[in-house]
Amino acid sequence: MIFGWKIVVGSIIGFFGAAFGSVGGVGGGGIYVPLLTLIIGFDPKSSTAISKCMIMGAAASTVYYNIRLRHPTLSMPIIDYDLALLFQPMLMLGISIGVAFNVLFADWMVTILLLIIFLVTSTKAFFRGVAAWKKETLFKKEAARILAQTVNEETEEYIPLSSGPTNSRQEQVTIFENICWSELGLLLLVWGTFLALQITKNYTSNCSISYWVLNSLQIPVAVAVTMHEAINLYKGEKKIQSKGDEGTNWRALQLLSYCLIGILAGIVGGLLGLGGGFILGPLFLELGVPPQVSSATATFIMTFSASMSVIEYYLLKRFPVPYALYFSVVAIISALIGQKAVGKLIKILGRASLIIFILSFTIFVSAVSLGGTGIFNMIGKMERHEYMGFENLCKQD
């Protein structure tokens, strides 16, 4: 590994990319891939593989930071394990489908789709951030009015009210108590099963019978775990606590639509070569999940898919280990710093909407960087008169 100016510049950009990506819950792959390709000089396949290492490093450190934290308003972990269990199996199934589409679709098709999806999600996230900012402003004004009124009151009966909200939620718990072990066990079961199937598939011929059988076995695993969670939610035996009272009353059609959205998010993520965080983060906000919980849960889910990809890439020897380790360490450190810095800012300013604005900004920057790289490559292919149609799904690397 040669430590030159390219590594220094790449480290700085990667540092900020990981910090913003971890806070927004999107991973930062949209920044890492152009960085590794255009600045460091890796080929596209190596850039994608190292990018997954950075995403996994940043996600793992973020989960380590969040796993001890509590929900901002409810007595539950900041990571919503039931929400993760509803989406993670279908997301991983969708990613497998999306990877196949990635092989089939031409690069220019992927680039156009990426630009459309990223610009739409970035814009929607921005306007949701503006709405959240306005709501927080109203809350702050109301709190200031109540505080001023309370201070002016001479009666003692108002004094205990100031401590009420802080006592309604358990602030300090052990890590062991803050983890929902049964849900985590199911998530690990899905992860381990998918990983075993993917690794086994790598030792089969492309598009052979065994190849398609191993691919098909992912479907019953994902469907079984998701249906288990969905049925429990429908019966009221479980609830998406981060949605408050809304998380207790579920309709069958609503749960089915969420499962389909999970698959769609995975397909888009696999097709674009990114983690599901770019889709799940904005999606959870649309579902009414608080920004802190949305970011923490999206990152938690993304850790499973990213780690599975890293193990696969390592076994296939797709990336130089020294570079992957170095940039992963950069991502780990910057993600922790980003989480702590933004956490303090939210406490000082009282505005969780900062997370939404960071999410919107990160997606927009990713759209510009990945879209720009894709357009540049597309122009080059047009000048060289290369084939730009659909590819063969069964082509060998």
Coordinates of C-alpha atoms in Angstrom, one line a residue:
M1 CA 0.0 0.0 0.0
I2 CA 1.5 3.3 -1.1
F3 CA 0.6 6.3 1.1
G4 CA 0.5 9.3 -1.3
W5 CA -1.6 12.4 -1.9
K6 CA -4.4 10.4 -3.4
I7 CA -4.8 8.4 -0.2
V8 CA -4.7 11.6 1.9
V9 CA -7.4 13.3 -0.3
G10 CA -9.4 10.0 -0.4
S11 CA -9.2 9.7 3.4
I12 CA -10.5 13.2 3.9
I13 CA -13.4 12.8 1.6
G14 CA -14.1 9.3 2.9
F15 CA -14.0 10.7 6.5
F16 CA -16.8 13.2 5.8
G17 CA -18.7 10.7 3.6
A18 CA -18.8 8.1 6.4
A19 CA -19.7 10.7 9.0
F20 CA -22.6 12.1 7.0
G21 CA -23.6 8.6 5.8
S22 CA -23.7 7.1 9.3
V23 CA -25.7 10.0 10.7
G24 CA -28.3 9.9 7.9
G25 CA -28.4 6.1 8.0
V26 CA -27.5 5.7 4.3
G27 CA -24.0 4.2 4.6
G28 CA -22.3 6.5 2.1
G29 CA -21.7 4.1 -0.8
G30 CA -22.8 6.8 -3.2
I31 CA -19.7 8.8 -2.1
Y32 CA -17.2 5.9 -1.7
V33 CA -17.5 4.4 -5.1
P34 CA -16.7 7.6 -7.1
L35 CA -14.0 8.4 -4.6
L36 CA -12.3 5.0 -5.0
T37 CA -12.6 5.1 -8.7
L38 CA -11.8 8.6 -9.7
I39 CA -9.4 9.7 -7.0
I40 CA -7.7 6.5 -5.7
G41 CA -7.8 4.9 -9.1
F42 CA -9.3 1.4 -8.5
D43 CA -11.3 -0.4 -11.1
P44 CA -15.1 -0.4 -10.7
K45 CA -15.3 -3.9 -9.3
S46 CA -12.6 -3.3 -6.7
S47 CA -14.1 0.1 -5.8
T48 CA -17.5 -1.5 -5.2
A49 CA -15.9 -4.2 -3.0
I50 CA -13.9 -1.7 -0.9
S51 CA -16.9 0.5 -0.7
K52 CA -18.8 -2.4 0.9
C53 CA -16.0 -2.7 3.4
M54 CA -16.3 1.0 4.3
I55 CA -20.1 0.7 4.6
M56 CA -19.8 -2.3 6.9
G57 CA -17.1 -0.6 9.1
A58 CA -19.2 2.6 9.4
A59 CA -22.4 0.7 10.0
A60 CA -20.8 -1.6 12.6
S61 CA -19.4 1.3 14.6
T62 CA -22.7 3.1 14.4
V63 CA -24.6 0.1 15.6
Y64 CA -22.1 -0.2 18.5
Y65 CA -22.8 3.4 19.4
N66 CA -26.6 3.1 19.0
I67 CA -27.0 -0.2 20.7
R68 CA -26.7 1.4 24.1
L69 CA -29.1 4.3 23.4
R70 CA -32.8 4.6 24.2
H71 CA -35.6 5.9 22.1
P72 CA -35.9 9.8 22.3
T73 CA -39.5 9.7 23.7
L74 CA -40.5 6.0 24.4
S75 CA -39.2 3.4 26.8
M76 CA -37.5 1.2 24.2
P77 CA -34.2 0.9 22.4
I78 CA -33.4 3.5 19.7
I79 CA -33.1 0.6 17.3
D80 CA -36.6 -0.7 16.4
Y81 CA -35.9 -4.5 16.2
D82 CA -39.5 -5.4 15.1
L83 CA -39.3 -2.8 12.3
A84 CA -36.0 -4.3 11.3
L85 CA -37.4 -7.9 11.4
L86 CA -40.3 -6.8 9.1
F87 CA -38.0 -5.3 6.5
Q88 CA -34.6 -7.1 6.7
P89 CA -35.5 -10.5 5.2
M90 CA -37.3 -9.0 2.2
L91 CA -34.6 -6.4 1.7
M92 CA -31.9 -9.1 1.5
L93 CA -34.1 -11.1 -0.9
G94 CA -34.6 -8.0 -3.0
I95 CA -30.8 -7.3 -3.1
S96 CA -30.2 -10.8 -4.5
I97 CA -32.8 -10.1 -7.3
G98 CA -31.4 -6.6 -7.8
V99 CA -27.8 -7.9 -8.3
A100 CA -29.2 -10.1 -11.1
F101 CA -30.9 -7.1 -12.7
N102 CA -27.6 -5.2 -12.4
V103 CA -25.9 -7.8 -14.7
L104 CA -28.8 -7.6 -17.1
F105 CA -29.3 -3.8 -17.4
A106 CA -26.9 -1.6 -19.3
D107 CA -24.9 1.0 -17.3
W108 CA -26.7 3.9 -18.8
M109 CA -30.1 2.5 -17.7
V110 CA -28.7 2.1 -14.1
T111 CA -27.4 5.6 -14.2
I112 CA -30.7 7.1 -15.2
L113 CA -32.6 5.1 -12.7
L114 CA -30.2 6.1 -10.0
L115 CA -30.5 9.8 -10.8
I116 CA -34.3 9.7 -10.8
I117 CA -34.6 7.7 -7.5
F118 CA -31.9 9.7 -5.7
L119 CA -33.2 13.1 -6.7
V120 CA -36.8 12.2 -5.8
T121 CA -35.8 10.8 -2.4
S122 CA -33.4 13.6 -1.7
T123 CA -36.1 16.2 -2.5
K124 CA -38.8 14.5 -0.4
A125 CA -36.4 14.1 2.5
F126 CA -35.5 17.8 2.3
F127 CA -39.2 18.9 2.4
R128 CA -39.9 16.5 5.3
G129 CA -36.9 18.0 7.1
V130 CA -38.4 21.5 6.6
A131 CA -41.7 20.3 7.9
A132 CA -40.0 18.7 10.9
W133 CA -38.0 21.9 11.5
K134 CA -41.2 24.0 11.6
K135 CA -42.9 21.5 14.0
E136 CA -39.9 21.7 16.3
T137 CA -40.0 25.5 16.2
L138 CA -43.6 25.4 17.3
F139 CA -42.8 22.9 20.1
K140 CA -39.9 25.1 21.3
K141 CA -42.2 28.2 21.3
E142 CA -44.9 26.3 23.2
A143 CA -42.3 24.9 25.7
A144 CA -40.9 28.4 26.2
R145 CA -44.5 29.8 26.8
I146 CA -45.3 27.1 29.3
L147 CA -42.0 27.5 31.1
A148 CA -42.6 31.3 31.3
Q149 CA -46.1 30.7 32.6
T150 CA -44.8 28.1 35.2
V151 CA -42.1 30.5 36.5
N152 CA -44.7 33.2 37.0
E153 CA -47.1 31.0 38.9
E154 CA -46.8 31.2 42.6
T155 CA -48.5 27.9 43.4
E156 CA -46.4 24.8 44.2
E157 CA -48.5 22.3 42.3
Y158 CA -46.8 23.1 39.1
I159 CA -43.3 22.3 40.4
P160 CA -43.4 18.4 39.9
L161 CA -44.4 18.8 36.3
S162 CA -41.0 19.8 35.1
S163 CA -39.5 16.4 36.0
G164 CA -42.4 14.3 34.7
P165 CA -41.4 13.7 31.1
T166 CA -37.8 12.7 31.9
N167 CA -39.0 10.1 34.4
S168 CA -41.5 8.6 32.1
R169 CA -38.7 6.9 30.1
Q170 CA -35.9 4.7 31.4
E171 CA -32.7 6.6 30.5
Q172 CA -30.1 4.2 31.8
V173 CA -30.2 0.4 31.0
T174 CA -27.5 -2.2 30.4
I175 CA -26.6 -3.2 26.8
F176 CA -28.0 -6.7 27.6
E177 CA -31.4 -5.2 28.5
N178 CA -31.4 -2.8 25.5
I179 CA -31.2 -5.7 23.0
C180 CA -34.3 -7.6 21.9
W181 CA -32.6 -11.0 21.7
S182 CA -35.3 -13.0 20.1
E183 CA -35.6 -10.6 17.2
L184 CA -31.9 -10.3 16.9
G185 CA -31.6 -14.1 16.8
L186 CA -34.1 -14.3 13.9
L187 CA -32.2 -11.6 12.0
L188 CA -28.9 -13.5 12.5
L189 CA -30.6 -16.7 11.3
V190 CA -31.7 -15.0 8.1
W191 CA -28.3 -13.5 7.6
G192 CA -26.5 -16.8 8.2
T193 CA -28.8 -18.7 5.9
F194 CA -28.4 -16.1 3.1
L195 CA -24.7 -16.0 3.5
A196 CA -24.4 -19.8 3.3
L197 CA -26.5 -19.9 0.2
Q198 CA -24.6 -17.1 -1.5
I199 CA -21.2 -18.7 -0.7
T200 CA -22.3 -22.1 -1.9
K201 CA -23.7 -20.5 -5.1
N202 CA -20.3 -19.0 -5.9
Y203 CA -19.0 -22.6 -6.4
T204 CA -21.7 -23.5 -9.0
S205 CA -21.8 -22.7 -12.7
N206 CA -23.6 -19.6 -13.6
C207 CA -27.2 -20.2 -14.6
S208 CA -26.9 -24.0 -13.8
I209 CA -29.7 -25.9 -12.1
S210 CA -27.9 -25.8 -8.8
Y211 CA -27.4 -22.1 -9.2
W212 CA -31.1 -21.4 -9.6
V213 CA -32.1 -23.9 -6.8
L214 CA -29.8 -22.1 -4.4
N215 CA -31.2 -18.7 -5.4
S216 CA -34.7 -20.0 -5.0
L217 CA -34.1 -21.3 -1.5
Q218 CA -33.7 -17.7 -0.3
I219 CA -37.4 -17.1 -1.0
P220 CA -38.9 -19.4 1.6
V221 CA -36.4 -18.2 4.3
A222 CA -37.3 -14.6 3.7
V223 CA -41.0 -15.1 3.4
A224 CA -41.2 -17.4 6.5
V225 CA -39.5 -14.9 8.8
T226 CA -41.3 -11.9 7.4
M227 CA -44.7 -13.7 7.6
H228 CA -43.9 -14.7 11.2
E229 CA -43.4 -11.0 12.1
A230 CA -46.3 -9.7 10.0
I231 CA -48.8 -12.2 11.5
N232 CA -47.7 -11.3 15.1
L233 CA -48.1 -7.6 14.2
Y234 CA -51.5 -8.2 12.7
K235 CA -52.7 -10.2 15.8
G236 CA -51.4 -7.4 18.1
E237 CA -48.9 -9.8 19.7
K238 CA -46.1 -7.5 18.6
K239 CA -46.0 -3.8 17.7
I240 CA -43.8 -1.3 16.0
Q241 CA -43.2 0.7 19.1
S242 CA -41.4 3.6 17.4
K243 CA -44.7 4.5 15.7
G244 CA -46.4 4.8 19.1
D245 CA -50.1 4.0 19.1
E246 CA -50.1 3.7 15.3
G247 CA -47.8 0.7 15.6
T248 CA -50.5 -1.4 17.3
N249 CA -53.2 -1.4 14.7
W250 CA -52.2 -3.1 11.4
R251 CA -54.2 -4.1 8.4
A252 CA -53.3 -7.1 6.3
L253 CA -53.0 -5.0 3.1
Q254 CA -50.8 -2.5 4.9
L255 CA -48.4 -5.2 6.1
L256 CA -48.3 -6.8 2.6
S257 CA -47.4 -3.4 1.1
Y258 CA -44.6 -2.9 3.5
C259 CA -43.2 -6.3 2.7
L260 CA -43.3 -5.5 -1.0
I261 CA -41.7 -2.1 -0.4
G262 CA -38.9 -4.0 1.4
I263 CA -38.3 -6.2 -1.6
L264 CA -38.4 -3.2 -3.9
A265 CA -35.9 -1.4 -1.7
G266 CA -33.6 -4.4 -2.0
I267 CA -34.0 -4.7 -5.7
V268 CA -33.1 -1.0 -6.2
G269 CA -30.2 -1.3 -3.8
G270 CA -28.9 -4.4 -5.6
L271 CA -29.5 -2.9 -9.0
L272 CA -27.6 0.3 -8.2
G273 CA -24.9 -1.5 -6.3
L274 CA -25.7 0.2 -3.0
G275 CA -26.9 -0.7 0.5
G276 CA -30.6 -0.5 1.3
G277 CA -30.0 2.5 3.6
F278 CA -30.5 5.0 0.7
I279 CA -34.1 3.6 0.3
L280 CA -34.9 2.6 3.9
G281 CA -33.9 5.9 5.5
P282 CA -36.4 8.0 3.6
L283 CA -38.9 5.2 3.7
F284 CA -38.9 5.0 7.5
L285 CA -39.3 8.8 7.7
E286 CA -42.4 8.5 5.4
L287 CA -43.8 5.9 7.7
G288 CA -43.6 8.4 10.6
V289 CA -40.7 6.9 12.4
P290 CA -38.6 9.6 14.4
P291 CA -35.4 10.6 12.6
Q292 CA -33.1 9.2 15.3
V293 CA -34.9 5.8 15.2
S294 CA -35.1 5.8 11.4
S295 CA -31.3 6.4 11.1
A296 CA -30.4 3.9 13.7
T297 CA -32.7 1.1 12.4
A298 CA -31.8 1.6 8.8
T299 CA -28.1 1.4 9.7
F300 CA -28.7 -1.7 11.8
I301 CA -30.5 -3.4 8.8
M302 CA -27.8 -2.3 6.4
T303 CA -25.1 -3.9 8.6
F304 CA -26.4 -7.4 7.7
S305 CA -26.4 -6.9 3.9
A306 CA -23.0 -5.1 3.9
S307 CA -21.3 -7.7 6.0
M308 CA -22.6 -10.5 3.8
S309 CA -21.2 -8.7 0.7
V310 CA -17.8 -8.2 2.4
I311 CA -17.5 -11.8 3.2
E312 CA -18.4 -12.8 -0.3
Y313 CA -16.0 -10.3 -1.9
Y314 CA -13.2 -11.5 0.4
L315 CA -13.7 -15.2 -0.5
L316 CA -13.7 -14.1 -4.2
K317 CA -10.6 -12.0 -3.6
R318 CA -12.2 -8.9 -5.1
F319 CA -10.3 -6.3 -3.1
P320 CA -6.8 -5.6 -1.9
V321 CA -6.9 -6.3 1.9
P322 CA -4.5 -3.5 3.1
Y323 CA -6.5 -0.8 1.3
A324 CA -9.8 -2.3 2.5
L325 CA -8.6 -2.4 6.1
Y326 CA -7.3 1.2 6.0
F327 CA -10.4 2.7 4.5
S328 CA -12.6 0.6 6.8
V329 CA -10.8 2.1 9.8
V330 CA -11.3 5.6 8.5
A331 CA -15.0 4.9 8.1
I332 CA -15.2 3.4 11.6
I333 CA -13.6 6.4 13.3
S334 CA -15.5 9.0 11.3
A335 CA -18.8 7.3 11.9
L336 CA -18.3 7.4 15.6
I337 CA -17.2 11.0 15.5
G338 CA -20.2 11.9 13.3
Q339 CA -22.7 10.2 15.7
K340 CA -21.3 11.9 18.8
A341 CA -21.0 15.3 17.1
V342 CA -24.6 15.3 15.7
G343 CA -25.9 13.8 19.0
K344 CA -24.5 16.7 20.9
L345 CA -25.9 19.2 18.3
I346 CA -29.4 17.7 18.6
K347 CA -29.2 18.0 22.4
I348 CA -28.0 21.6 22.3
L349 CA -30.4 22.8 19.5
G350 CA -33.3 20.4 20.3
R351 CA -33.7 19.7 16.6
A352 CA -33.7 16.1 15.4
S353 CA -34.6 17.4 12.0
L354 CA -30.8 17.8 11.5
I355 CA -30.7 14.1 10.8
I356 CA -33.2 14.5 8.0
F357 CA -31.3 17.4 6.4
I358 CA -28.0 15.3 6.6
L359 CA -29.8 12.4 4.9
S360 CA -31.1 14.6 2.1
F361 CA -27.7 16.2 1.6
T362 CA -25.9 12.8 1.5
I363 CA -28.3 11.4 -1.0
F364 CA -28.1 14.5 -3.2
V365 CA -24.2 14.4 -3.2
S366 CA -24.4 10.7 -4.0
A367 CA -26.7 11.5 -7.0
V368 CA -24.3 14.1 -8.3
S369 CA -21.1 11.9 -7.8
L370 CA -22.5 8.6 -9.0
G371 CA -24.6 10.2 -11.7
G372 CA -21.7 12.3 -13.0
T373 CA -19.4 9.2 -13.1
G374 CA -22.1 7.2 -14.9
I375 CA -22.7 9.9 -17.5
F376 CA -18.9 10.3 -18.0
N377 CA -18.6 6.5 -18.6
M378 CA -21.7 6.5 -20.9
I379 CA -20.3 9.3 -23.1
G380 CA -17.0 7.3 -23.4
K381 CA -18.9 4.2 -24.5
M382 CA -20.8 6.2 -27.1
E383 CA -17.6 7.7 -28.5
R384 CA -16.1 4.2 -28.7
H385 CA -19.3 2.9 -30.3
E386 CA -19.6 0.1 -27.7
Y387 CA -22.7 -2.0 -27.2
M388 CA -25.1 -0.3 -24.8
G389 CA -28.1 -2.7 -24.8
F390 CA -29.2 -5.4 -22.4
E391 CA -26.6 -7.8 -21.3
N392 CA -26.7 -11.6 -21.0
L393 CA -27.8 -12.6 -17.5
C394 CA -25.7 -15.8 -17.7
K395 CA -22.5 -14.2 -18.9
Q396 CA -19.3 -15.2 -17.0
D397 CA -17.1 -12.7 -15.3

